[in-house]
mmCIF file of C-alpha atoms in Angstrom:
data_model
loop_
_atom_site.group_PDB
_atom_site.id
_atom_site.type_symbol
_atom_site.label_atom_id
_atom_site.label_comp_id
_atom_site.label_asym_id
_atom_site.label_seq_id
_atom_site.Cartn_x
_atom_site.Cartn_y
_atom_site.Cartn_z
ATOM 1 C CA MET A 1 -9.144 -15.164 0.309
ATOM 2 C CA THR A 2 -11.649 -12.771 2.134
ATOM 3 C CA THR A 3 -12.136 -9.694 0.053
ATOM 4 C CA TYR A 4 -13.500 -6.453 1.539
ATOM 5 C CA PHE A 5 -13.363 -2.622 1.448
ATOM 6 C CA ARG A 6 -11.431 -1.162 4.580
ATOM 7 C CA SER A 7 -12.126 2.595 5.331
ATOM 8 C CA SER A 8 -9.145 4.437 6.506
ATOM 9 C CA ASP A 9 -10.351 4.823 10.058
ATOM 10 C CA ASP A 10 -10.667 1.140 10.629
ATOM 11 C CA ASP A 11 -6.869 0.328 10.333
ATOM 12 C CA SER A 12 -4.279 3.538 10.740
ATOM 13 C CA THR A 13 -1.310 1.268 9.711
ATOM 14 C CA THR A 14 -2.738 1.167 6.038
ATOM 15 C CA PRO A 15 -3.075 3.738 3.523
ATOM 16 C CA TYR A 16 -5.446 2.035 1.649
ATOM 17 C CA GLN A 17 -8.392 4.162 1.948
ATOM 18 C CA ALA A 18 -9.993 3.116 -1.112
ATOM 19 C CA GLY A 19 -9.920 -0.135 -3.418
ATOM 20 C CA THR A 20 -10.203 -3.684 -2.347
ATOM 21 C CA MET A 21 -7.912 -5.638 0.075
ATOM 22 C CA GLU A 22 -7.622 -9.398 0.237
ATOM 23 C CA ILE A 23 -5.782 -10.339 3.348
ATOM 24 C CA LEU A 24 -3.656 -13.455 3.899
ATOM 25 C CA ARG A 25 -2.558 -13.266 7.141
ATOM 26 C CA ASP A 26 -3.180 -10.671 9.934
ATOM 27 C CA ASP A 27 -1.740 -11.340 13.388
ATOM 28 C CA ALA A 28 0.400 -9.327 16.125
ATOM 29 C CA VAL A 29 3.528 -9.363 14.136
ATOM 30 C CA LEU A 30 2.490 -9.507 10.365
ATOM 31 C CA LYS A 31 0.034 -8.513 7.883
ATOM 32 C CA ALA A 32 0.149 -9.468 4.201
ATOM 33 C CA GLY A 33 -2.325 -9.546 1.244
ATOM 34 C CA PHE A 34 -3.304 -7.798 -1.939
ATOM 35 C CA TRP A 35 -4.335 -4.458 -2.577
ATOM 36 C CA VAL A 36 -6.361 -3.610 -5.899
ATOM 37 C CA ALA A 37 -7.402 0.080 -6.523
ATOM 38 C CA THR A 38 -7.692 2.422 -9.715
ATOM 39 C CA PRO A 39 -6.976 6.132 -10.385
ATOM 40 C CA ALA A 40 -10.656 6.862 -9.529
ATOM 41 C CA ASP A 41 -10.259 5.363 -6.152
ATOM 42 C CA VAL A 42 -7.178 7.304 -5.221
ATOM 43 C CA PRO A 43 -7.887 10.703 -7.371
ATOM 44 C CA GLN A 44 -5.182 12.590 -5.599
ATOM 45 C CA PRO A 45 -1.910 11.866 -3.742
ATOM 46 C CA VAL A 46 -2.453 10.270 -0.087
ATOM 47 C CA GLU A 47 0.342 11.197 2.522
ATOM 48 C CA ILE A 48 0.865 8.522 5.162
ATOM 49 C CA PRO A 49 3.281 8.331 8.197
ATOM 50 C CA LEU A 50 4.047 4.702 8.255
ATOM 51 C CA PRO A 51 3.923 3.263 11.548
ATOM 52 C CA ILE A 52 5.174 -0.279 10.498
ATOM 53 C CA ASP A 53 7.579 -1.530 7.938
ATOM 54 C CA ARG A 54 6.033 -1.920 4.622
ATOM 55 C CA THR A 55 7.257 -4.088 1.360
ATOM 56 C CA VAL A 56 5.111 -3.883 -1.764
ATOM 57 C CA LEU A 57 5.526 -6.158 -4.938
ATOM 58 C CA MET A 58 3.493 -4.712 -7.991
ATOM 59 C CA LEU A 59 2.069 -7.388 -9.920
ATOM 60 C CA ARG A 60 -0.137 -5.158 -12.056
ATOM 61 C CA GLY A 61 -0.295 -1.264 -12.982
ATOM 62 C CA VAL A 62 1.503 1.824 -12.228
ATOM 63 C CA MET A 63 1.802 3.930 -8.899
ATOM 64 C CA THR A 64 4.334 6.554 -7.540
ATOM 65 C CA TYR A 65 5.722 6.631 -3.841
ATOM 66 C CA GLU A 66 7.286 9.867 -2.942
ATOM 67 C CA VAL A 67 9.115 10.492 0.088
ATOM 68 C CA PRO A 68 9.413 14.119 1.200
ATOM 69 C CA ASP A 69 12.770 15.287 1.055
ATOM 70 C CA GLY A 70 13.724 11.797 -0.330
ATOM 71 C CA PRO A 71 13.467 9.597 -3.316
ATOM 72 C CA THR A 72 10.232 9.164 -5.720
ATOM 73 C CA TYR A 73 9.773 5.572 -6.872
ATOM 74 C CA VAL A 74 7.496 4.938 -9.835
ATOM 75 C CA ILE A 75 6.742 1.346 -9.640
ATOM 76 C CA ARG A 76 5.478 -0.897 -12.513
ATOM 77 C CA ALA A 77 4.573 -4.809 -12.646
ATOM 78 C CA GLY A 78 7.521 -6.896 -11.250
ATOM 79 C CA ASP A 79 8.886 -3.882 -9.127
ATOM 80 C CA SER A 80 9.196 -3.687 -5.474
ATOM 81 C CA VAL A 81 9.803 -1.277 -2.933
ATOM 82 C CA SER A 82 10.347 -1.352 0.925
ATOM 83 C CA PHE A 83 10.156 1.547 3.515
ATOM 84 C CA PRO A 84 11.174 1.410 6.930
ATOM 85 C CA LYS A 85 8.707 2.188 10.181
ATOM 86 C CA GLY A 86 8.766 5.896 10.503
ATOM 87 C CA THR A 87 8.883 6.813 6.660
ATOM 88 C CA THR A 88 6.303 9.367 5.426
ATOM 89 C CA ILE A 89 5.163 8.285 1.897
ATOM 90 C CA ARG A 90 2.871 10.335 -0.651
ATOM 91 C CA LEU A 91 1.535 7.651 -2.961
ATOM 92 C CA SER A 92 -0.656 8.041 -6.003
ATOM 93 C CA VAL A 93 -2.166 5.703 -8.863
ATOM 94 C CA GLN A 94 -1.580 6.189 -12.190
ATOM 95 C CA GLU A 95 -2.883 2.947 -13.813
ATOM 96 C CA PRO A 96 -4.970 0.134 -12.272
ATOM 97 C CA VAL A 97 -2.833 -1.773 -9.808
ATOM 98 C CA ARG A 98 -2.614 -4.948 -8.019
ATOM 99 C CA GLN A 99 0.009 -5.323 -5.558
ATOM 100 C CA PHE A 100 1.098 -7.731 -2.787
ATOM 101 C CA PHE A 101 2.057 -6.129 0.305
ATOM 102 C CA VAL A 102 3.708 -7.210 3.524
ATOM 103 C CA ASP A 103 3.554 -5.078 6.841
ATOM 104 C CA TYR A 104 5.898 -5.956 9.735
ATOM 105 C CA ARG A 105 4.709 -4.296 12.870
#
């Protein structure tokens, strides 16, 4: 796996403005990998309109996904959540996280 930091202006399809990403696959249809971050990396909630379908499996830690005018999901190790393209999410990190994500373009 290749580990690197990606700033928010490198890829508008990902909210991962901080932390570390490990990309397993990245092609015209699918992006998959791991994201690792701490509350210090994401000190305040980040709002992102998703231009892709996103599914997340939390491997470690605790974070919150809020959908404006919709549900709020607090996910912990073993939990998963999926959002369709066009959903706006607001995410915050409460404990250091490691998650597996799949983005379908």
